[in-house]
Amino acid sequence: MVQQDQKELFETLEKQRQQQAEIDRILKIALPIMAFLLCVICANYNWQSTLGTLIVLTVAFIAVGIKRMNLYLWLGIIAVYCLIDIYFSYGSIPPSALGRQMGTMLTFTAIVGYSRPYIDGWYIRSKNNQL
């Protein structure tokens, strides 16, 4: 009896792992595209800022969305990056740049980090409904 229950549990866990791997493959394509679109909107007006913002957003999205690293750590890293980038781009820290760059980057990184468990649940339920 216990053997059968354990076998069913392991099969269910393996199925869940496979479904999460499918979501990871989708997100590996979608998250860098989303990072590119956001970096064009929220980067400061020079190519160094655009490139740095693209790299930071892509790494942060993959870290919190696929690798499931600590969201608050990455929000802190993004805040520090934004302060440095804004200072080097403008020579000071204007509030409009903070709202545009830091606000956008923090908001979307938080959305990616908080939404991943919900995406997993929706995907698993949709797969179960197809069966």
C-alpha positions as a Markdown table, in Angstrom:
| # | Residue | x | y | z |
|---|---|---|---|---|
| 1 | Met | 0.0 | 0.0 | 0.0 |
| 2 | Val | 2.7 | 2.5 | 1.0 |
| 3 | Gln | 4.8 | 1.5 | -2.1 |
| 4 | Gln | 1.9 | 2.3 | -4.4 |
| 5 | Asp | 1.3 | 5.7 | -2.7 |
| 6 | Gln | 4.9 | 6.5 | -3.0 |
| 7 | Lys | 5.0 | 5.5 | -6.6 |
| 8 | Glu | 2.0 | 7.7 | -7.4 |
| 9 | Leu | 3.6 | 10.6 | -5.6 |
| 10 | Phe | 6.9 | 10.2 | -7.5 |
| 11 | Glu | 5.0 | 10.1 | -10.8 |
| 12 | Thr | 3.0 | 13.2 | -9.9 |
| 13 | Leu | 6.2 | 15.0 | -8.9 |
| 14 | Glu | 8.0 | 14.0 | -12.1 |
| 15 | Lys | 5.0 | 15.2 | -14.2 |
| 16 | Gln | 5.1 | 18.5 | -12.3 |
| 17 | Arg | 8.8 | 18.8 | -12.9 |
| 18 | Gln | 8.4 | 18.2 | -16.6 |
| 19 | Gln | 5.6 | 20.8 | -16.8 |
| 20 | Gln | 7.8 | 23.4 | -15.0 |
| 21 | Ala | 10.6 | 22.6 | -17.5 |
| 22 | Glu | 8.2 | 23.4 | -20.4 |
| 23 | Ile | 7.4 | 26.7 | -18.8 |
| 24 | Asp | 11.1 | 27.4 | -18.3 |
| 25 | Arg | 11.7 | 26.9 | -22.0 |
| 26 | Ile | 8.9 | 29.3 | -22.9 |
| 27 | Leu | 10.2 | 31.9 | -20.4 |
| 28 | Lys | 13.8 | 31.6 | -21.7 |
| 29 | Ile | 12.5 | 33.1 | -24.9 |
| 30 | Ala | 9.8 | 35.5 | -23.6 |
| 31 | Leu | 11.7 | 37.1 | -20.7 |
| 32 | Pro | 14.7 | 38.4 | -22.8 |
| 33 | Ile | 12.3 | 39.9 | -25.3 |
| 34 | Met | 10.3 | 41.6 | -22.5 |
| 35 | Ala | 13.6 | 42.9 | -21.1 |
| 36 | Phe | 14.6 | 44.3 | -24.5 |
| 37 | Leu | 11.3 | 46.1 | -24.9 |
| 38 | Leu | 11.5 | 47.5 | -21.4 |
| 39 | Cys | 15.1 | 48.6 | -21.7 |
| 40 | Val | 14.2 | 50.7 | -24.7 |
| 41 | Ile | 11.5 | 52.4 | -22.7 |
| 42 | Cys | 13.3 | 53.0 | -19.4 |
| 43 | Ala | 17.0 | 53.3 | -20.1 |
| 44 | Asn | 18.6 | 56.7 | -20.0 |
| 45 | Tyr | 19.5 | 58.5 | -23.2 |
| 46 | Asn | 22.8 | 56.9 | -24.0 |
| 47 | Trp | 23.9 | 53.5 | -25.4 |
| 48 | Gln | 25.8 | 52.5 | -22.3 |
| 49 | Ser | 22.6 | 52.8 | -20.2 |
| 50 | Thr | 20.6 | 50.9 | -22.8 |
| 51 | Leu | 23.1 | 48.1 | -22.9 |
| 52 | Gly | 23.5 | 47.9 | -19.1 |
| 53 | Thr | 19.7 | 48.1 | -18.5 |
| 54 | Leu | 19.2 | 45.2 | -21.0 |
| 55 | Ile | 21.8 | 43.1 | -19.4 |
| 56 | Val | 20.6 | 43.8 | -15.8 |
| 57 | Leu | 16.9 | 43.2 | -16.7 |
| 58 | Thr | 17.6 | 40.0 | -18.6 |
| 59 | Val | 19.7 | 38.5 | -15.8 |
| 60 | Ala | 17.2 | 39.7 | -13.2 |
| 61 | Phe | 14.2 | 38.2 | -15.1 |
| 62 | Ile | 15.9 | 34.9 | -15.6 |
| 63 | Ala | 17.1 | 34.8 | -11.9 |
| 64 | Val | 13.6 | 35.5 | -10.4 |
| 65 | Gly | 11.5 | 33.9 | -13.2 |
| 66 | Ile | 13.4 | 30.8 | -14.1 |
| 67 | Lys | 16.0 | 30.1 | -11.4 |
| 68 | Arg | 13.6 | 31.4 | -8.7 |
| 69 | Met | 16.3 | 33.2 | -6.8 |
| 70 | Asn | 15.5 | 35.7 | -4.0 |
| 71 | Leu | 13.3 | 38.4 | -5.4 |
| 72 | Tyr | 14.3 | 41.0 | -2.8 |
| 73 | Leu | 18.0 | 40.5 | -3.4 |
| 74 | Trp | 17.4 | 41.2 | -7.1 |
| 75 | Leu | 15.2 | 44.2 | -6.4 |
| 76 | Gly | 18.1 | 45.6 | -4.3 |
| 77 | Ile | 20.6 | 44.9 | -7.1 |
| 78 | Ile | 18.4 | 46.7 | -9.6 |
| 79 | Ala | 17.9 | 49.7 | -7.2 |
| 80 | Val | 21.7 | 50.0 | -6.8 |
| 81 | Tyr | 22.3 | 49.7 | -10.6 |
| 82 | Cys | 19.7 | 52.3 | -11.3 |
| 83 | Leu | 21.2 | 54.8 | -8.9 |
| 84 | Ile | 24.6 | 54.3 | -10.4 |
| 85 | Asp | 23.4 | 54.5 | -14.0 |
| 86 | Ile | 21.3 | 57.6 | -13.4 |
| 87 | Tyr | 24.2 | 59.3 | -11.6 |
| 88 | Phe | 26.6 | 58.6 | -14.4 |
| 89 | Ser | 24.1 | 59.5 | -17.1 |
| 90 | Tyr | 23.0 | 62.8 | -15.6 |
| 91 | Gly | 25.7 | 63.8 | -13.1 |
| 92 | Ser | 23.0 | 63.9 | -10.4 |
| 93 | Ile | 19.9 | 61.9 | -9.5 |
| 94 | Pro | 16.8 | 63.6 | -11.0 |
| 95 | Pro | 13.4 | 62.3 | -9.7 |
| 96 | Ser | 12.0 | 61.9 | -13.2 |
| 97 | Ala | 14.8 | 59.5 | -14.1 |
| 98 | Leu | 14.2 | 57.6 | -10.9 |
| 99 | Gly | 10.5 | 57.2 | -11.6 |
| 100 | Arg | 11.1 | 56.2 | -15.2 |
| 101 | Gln | 14.0 | 53.8 | -14.9 |
| 102 | Met | 14.0 | 52.5 | -11.3 |
| 103 | Gly | 10.2 | 52.4 | -11.0 |
| 104 | Thr | 9.7 | 50.5 | -14.3 |
| 105 | Met | 12.5 | 48.0 | -13.6 |
| 106 | Leu | 11.5 | 47.3 | -10.1 |
| 107 | Thr | 7.8 | 46.9 | -11.0 |
| 108 | Phe | 8.3 | 44.5 | -13.8 |
| 109 | Thr | 10.9 | 42.4 | -12.0 |
| 110 | Ala | 8.5 | 42.1 | -9.0 |
| 111 | Ile | 5.7 | 41.1 | -11.4 |
| 112 | Val | 7.9 | 38.4 | -13.0 |
| 113 | Gly | 9.0 | 37.1 | -9.5 |
| 114 | Tyr | 5.5 | 37.1 | -8.0 |
| 115 | Ser | 3.7 | 35.7 | -11.0 |
| 116 | Arg | 5.8 | 32.5 | -11.6 |
| 117 | Pro | 3.9 | 30.3 | -9.1 |
| 118 | Tyr | 0.6 | 31.5 | -10.6 |
| 119 | Ile | 1.9 | 30.7 | -14.1 |
| 120 | Asp | 2.9 | 27.2 | -13.0 |
| 121 | Gly | -0.6 | 26.7 | -11.5 |
| 122 | Trp | -2.4 | 27.9 | -14.6 |
| 123 | Tyr | -0.3 | 25.8 | -16.9 |
| 124 | Ile | -0.8 | 22.6 | -14.8 |
| 125 | Arg | -4.5 | 23.2 | -14.6 |
| 126 | Ser | -4.7 | 23.8 | -18.3 |
| 127 | Lys | -2.8 | 20.6 | -19.0 |
| 128 | Asn | -5.1 | 18.6 | -16.6 |
| 129 | Asn | -8.2 | 20.0 | -18.4 |
| 130 | Gln | -6.9 | 18.8 | -21.8 |
| 131 | Leu | -6.6 | 15.2 | -20.5 |
